[in-house]
Short mmCIF file of C-alpha atoms and ligand atoms in Angstrom, two decimals:
data_model
loop_
_atom_site.label_atom_id
_atom_site.label_comp_id
_atom_site.label_asym_id
_atom_site.label_seq_id
_atom_site.Cartn_x
_atom_site.Cartn_y
_atom_site.Cartn_z
CA UNK A 1 117.69 102.09 99.18
CA UNK A 2 117.14 104.68 96.56
CA UNK A 3 116.58 102.87 93.34
CA UNK A 4 116.19 103.67 89.71
CA UNK A 5 112.51 104.42 90.33
CA UNK A 6 113.32 107.50 92.42
CA UNK A 7 115.81 108.83 89.90
CA UNK A 8 113.17 108.48 87.20
CA UNK A 9 110.65 110.36 89.34
CA UNK A 10 113.25 113.03 90.05
CA UNK A 11 113.91 113.50 86.34
CA UNK A 12 110.19 113.89 85.75
CA UNK A 13 109.62 116.57 88.41
CA UNK A 14 113.01 118.24 88.77
CA UNK A 15 111.97 121.49 87.14
CA UNK A 16 108.39 121.57 88.40
CA UNK A 17 107.52 123.64 91.40
CA UNK A 18 104.82 122.41 93.78
CA UNK A 19 105.31 118.82 92.75
CA UNK A 20 105.23 117.28 96.24
CA UNK A 21 101.89 115.50 95.75
CA UNK A 22 102.88 114.17 92.32
CA UNK A 23 106.19 112.89 93.66
CA UNK A 24 104.47 111.16 96.58
CA UNK A 25 101.94 109.57 94.22
CA UNK A 26 104.70 108.25 91.98
CA UNK A 27 106.77 106.99 94.91
CA UNK A 28 103.75 105.17 96.31
CA UNK A 29 103.00 103.66 92.94
CA UNK A 30 106.59 102.42 92.68
CA UNK A 31 106.93 101.02 96.22
CA UNK A 32 103.35 100.42 97.35
CA UNK A 33 103.92 102.94 100.15
CA UNK A 34 106.18 105.89 100.86
CA UNK A 35 109.47 104.71 102.39
CA UNK A 36 110.90 107.29 104.78
CA UNK A 37 114.32 107.31 103.14
CA UNK A 38 112.79 108.29 99.79
CA UNK A 39 111.29 111.38 101.43
CA UNK A 40 114.69 112.46 102.76
CA UNK A 41 116.27 111.72 99.40
CA UNK A 42 113.80 113.91 97.47
CA UNK A 43 114.01 116.56 100.16
CA UNK A 44 117.75 116.83 99.66
CA UNK A 45 117.68 116.62 95.87
CA UNK A 46 114.93 119.23 95.47
CA UNK A 47 115.78 121.40 98.46
CA UNK A 48 112.25 121.02 99.81
CA UNK A 49 111.98 120.41 103.58
CA UNK A 50 111.12 116.78 104.42
CA UNK A 51 108.37 118.17 106.68
CA UNK A 52 106.55 119.37 103.53
CA UNK A 53 106.47 115.81 102.20
CA UNK A 54 105.45 114.31 105.54
CA UNK A 55 102.83 117.03 106.03
CA UNK A 56 101.16 116.15 102.73
CA UNK A 57 101.59 112.39 103.21
CA UNK A 58 99.91 112.46 106.62
CA UNK A 59 97.15 114.86 105.56
CA UNK A 60 95.79 112.80 102.67
CA UNK A 61 94.32 109.38 103.41
CA UNK A 62 95.53 108.12 100.03
CA UNK A 63 99.15 108.03 101.21
CA UNK A 64 100.70 105.25 103.29
CA UNK A 65 103.91 105.61 105.22
CA UNK A 66 104.07 101.92 106.12
CA UNK A 67 103.91 98.87 103.86
CA UNK A 68 100.39 97.50 103.50
CA UNK A 69 99.21 93.95 103.36
CA UNK A 70 98.31 92.13 100.17
CA UNK A 71 94.63 92.19 101.18
CA UNK A 72 92.90 95.19 102.69
CA UNK A 73 90.14 94.90 105.26
CA UNK A 74 88.37 98.15 105.95
CA UNK A 75 86.19 98.57 109.00
CA UNK A 76 83.80 101.49 109.08
CA UNK A 77 83.99 103.45 112.30
CA UNK A 78 81.41 106.10 111.50
CA UNK A 79 78.71 106.91 114.02
CA UNK A 80 76.11 104.41 112.80
CA UNK A 81 78.63 101.59 112.66
CA UNK A 82 80.09 102.53 116.02
CA UNK A 83 76.65 102.52 117.65
CA UNK A 84 75.81 99.17 116.07
CA UNK A 85 78.95 97.40 117.22
CA UNK A 86 81.93 98.20 115.00
CA UNK A 87 84.41 97.91 117.86
CA UNK A 88 83.63 94.28 118.85
CA UNK A 89 83.65 93.40 115.14
CA UNK A 90 87.09 94.99 114.73
CA UNK A 91 88.41 93.27 117.84
CA UNK A 92 87.28 89.92 116.48
CA UNK A 93 88.98 90.48 113.13
CA UNK A 94 92.17 91.61 114.89
CA UNK A 95 92.10 88.47 117.01
CA UNK A 96 91.36 86.19 114.03
CA UNK A 97 94.28 87.65 112.11
CA UNK A 98 96.53 87.82 115.19
CA UNK A 99 97.42 91.43 114.44
CA UNK A 100 99.81 92.62 117.12
CA UNK A 101 98.91 95.47 119.45
CA UNK A 102 99.66 98.83 117.86
CA UNK A 103 99.98 97.29 114.38
CA UNK A 104 97.53 97.21 111.51
CA UNK A 105 99.17 94.60 109.28
CA UNK A 106 99.67 90.87 109.87
CA UNK A 107 103.23 89.63 110.40
CA UNK A 108 103.15 87.84 107.02
CA UNK A 109 101.91 91.00 105.22
CA UNK A 110 98.83 89.19 103.96
CA UNK A 111 96.29 91.54 105.57
CA UNK A 112 96.03 95.15 106.61
CA UNK A 113 93.09 96.16 108.78
CA UNK A 114 92.21 99.82 108.44
CA UNK A 115 89.53 101.94 110.01
CA UNK A 116 87.66 104.51 108.02
CA UNK A 117 84.92 107.06 108.63
CA UNK A 118 81.41 106.55 107.21
CA UNK A 119 81.43 104.73 103.87
CA UNK A 120 77.85 105.81 103.12
CA UNK A 121 76.14 102.52 103.81
CA UNK A 122 74.76 103.34 107.26
CA UNK A 123 71.53 101.39 106.66
CA UNK A 124 73.55 98.16 106.78
CA UNK A 125 75.82 99.13 109.68
CA UNK A 126 78.17 97.88 110.89
CA UNK A 127 80.06 97.56 107.65
CA UNK A 128 83.21 95.62 106.85
CA UNK A 129 84.91 95.75 103.45
CA UNK A 130 87.20 92.94 102.39
CA UNK A 131 89.16 93.83 99.27
CA UNK A 132 86.39 96.18 98.10
CA UNK A 133 83.56 93.69 98.75
CA UNK A 134 81.07 95.21 101.17
CA UNK A 135 79.66 93.12 104.01
CA UNK A 136 76.81 94.67 105.96
CA UNK A 137 74.97 94.01 109.22
CA UNK A 138 78.09 92.48 110.67
CA UNK A 139 78.42 90.96 114.09
CA UNK A 140 81.79 89.72 115.36
CA UNK A 141 80.78 86.17 114.34
CA UNK A 142 79.54 87.19 110.88
CA UNK A 143 82.69 89.21 110.28
CA UNK A 144 84.83 86.26 111.30
CA UNK A 145 82.88 84.00 108.93
CA UNK A 146 83.20 86.52 106.07
CA UNK A 147 86.95 86.57 106.63
CA UNK A 148 87.17 82.76 106.68
CA UNK A 149 85.11 82.55 103.48
CA UNK A 150 87.39 85.09 101.86
CA UNK A 151 90.50 83.14 102.85
CA UNK A 152 88.95 79.92 101.59
CA UNK A 153 88.06 81.41 98.21
CA UNK A 154 91.08 83.58 97.48
S1 FES B 1 78.75 104.93 109.69
FE1 FES B 1 79.42 103.12 108.76
S2 FES B 1 78.51 103.23 106.82
FE2 FES B 1 77.92 105.09 107.73
#
């Protein structure tokens, strides 16, 4: 499914060398993530190996190779958060959202749960971020409540 969006991006970068990052940024802006078939399409059109695109896309945390949910829940997994109970908190959120094993997004695409290294708020570990709102000193129960409050107020 290569749409108009990709042709427009191609026109923009056709003559530019070293445009892999810019292309990936534009593709992600157009689709919300980087569909695999767009990578192969650009690879063929620009004669750049697909592995170059995938290499960049997997190196930078800003790129997503799978569709993400409408709401993003970020769980800090840095050392302080880990020591103070990030894992049980994450397990509780996964269970509350019924996120399937091996997945990070709910079946209805409403939520994506992602793990991240230290967000710089270690004094209030463990930290959970729901759509950019920071919740500190979380326990599994507090995290579950924060999620319910969010769902109630969205
Ligand atoms: S380790 Fe979680 S905020 Fe630093």
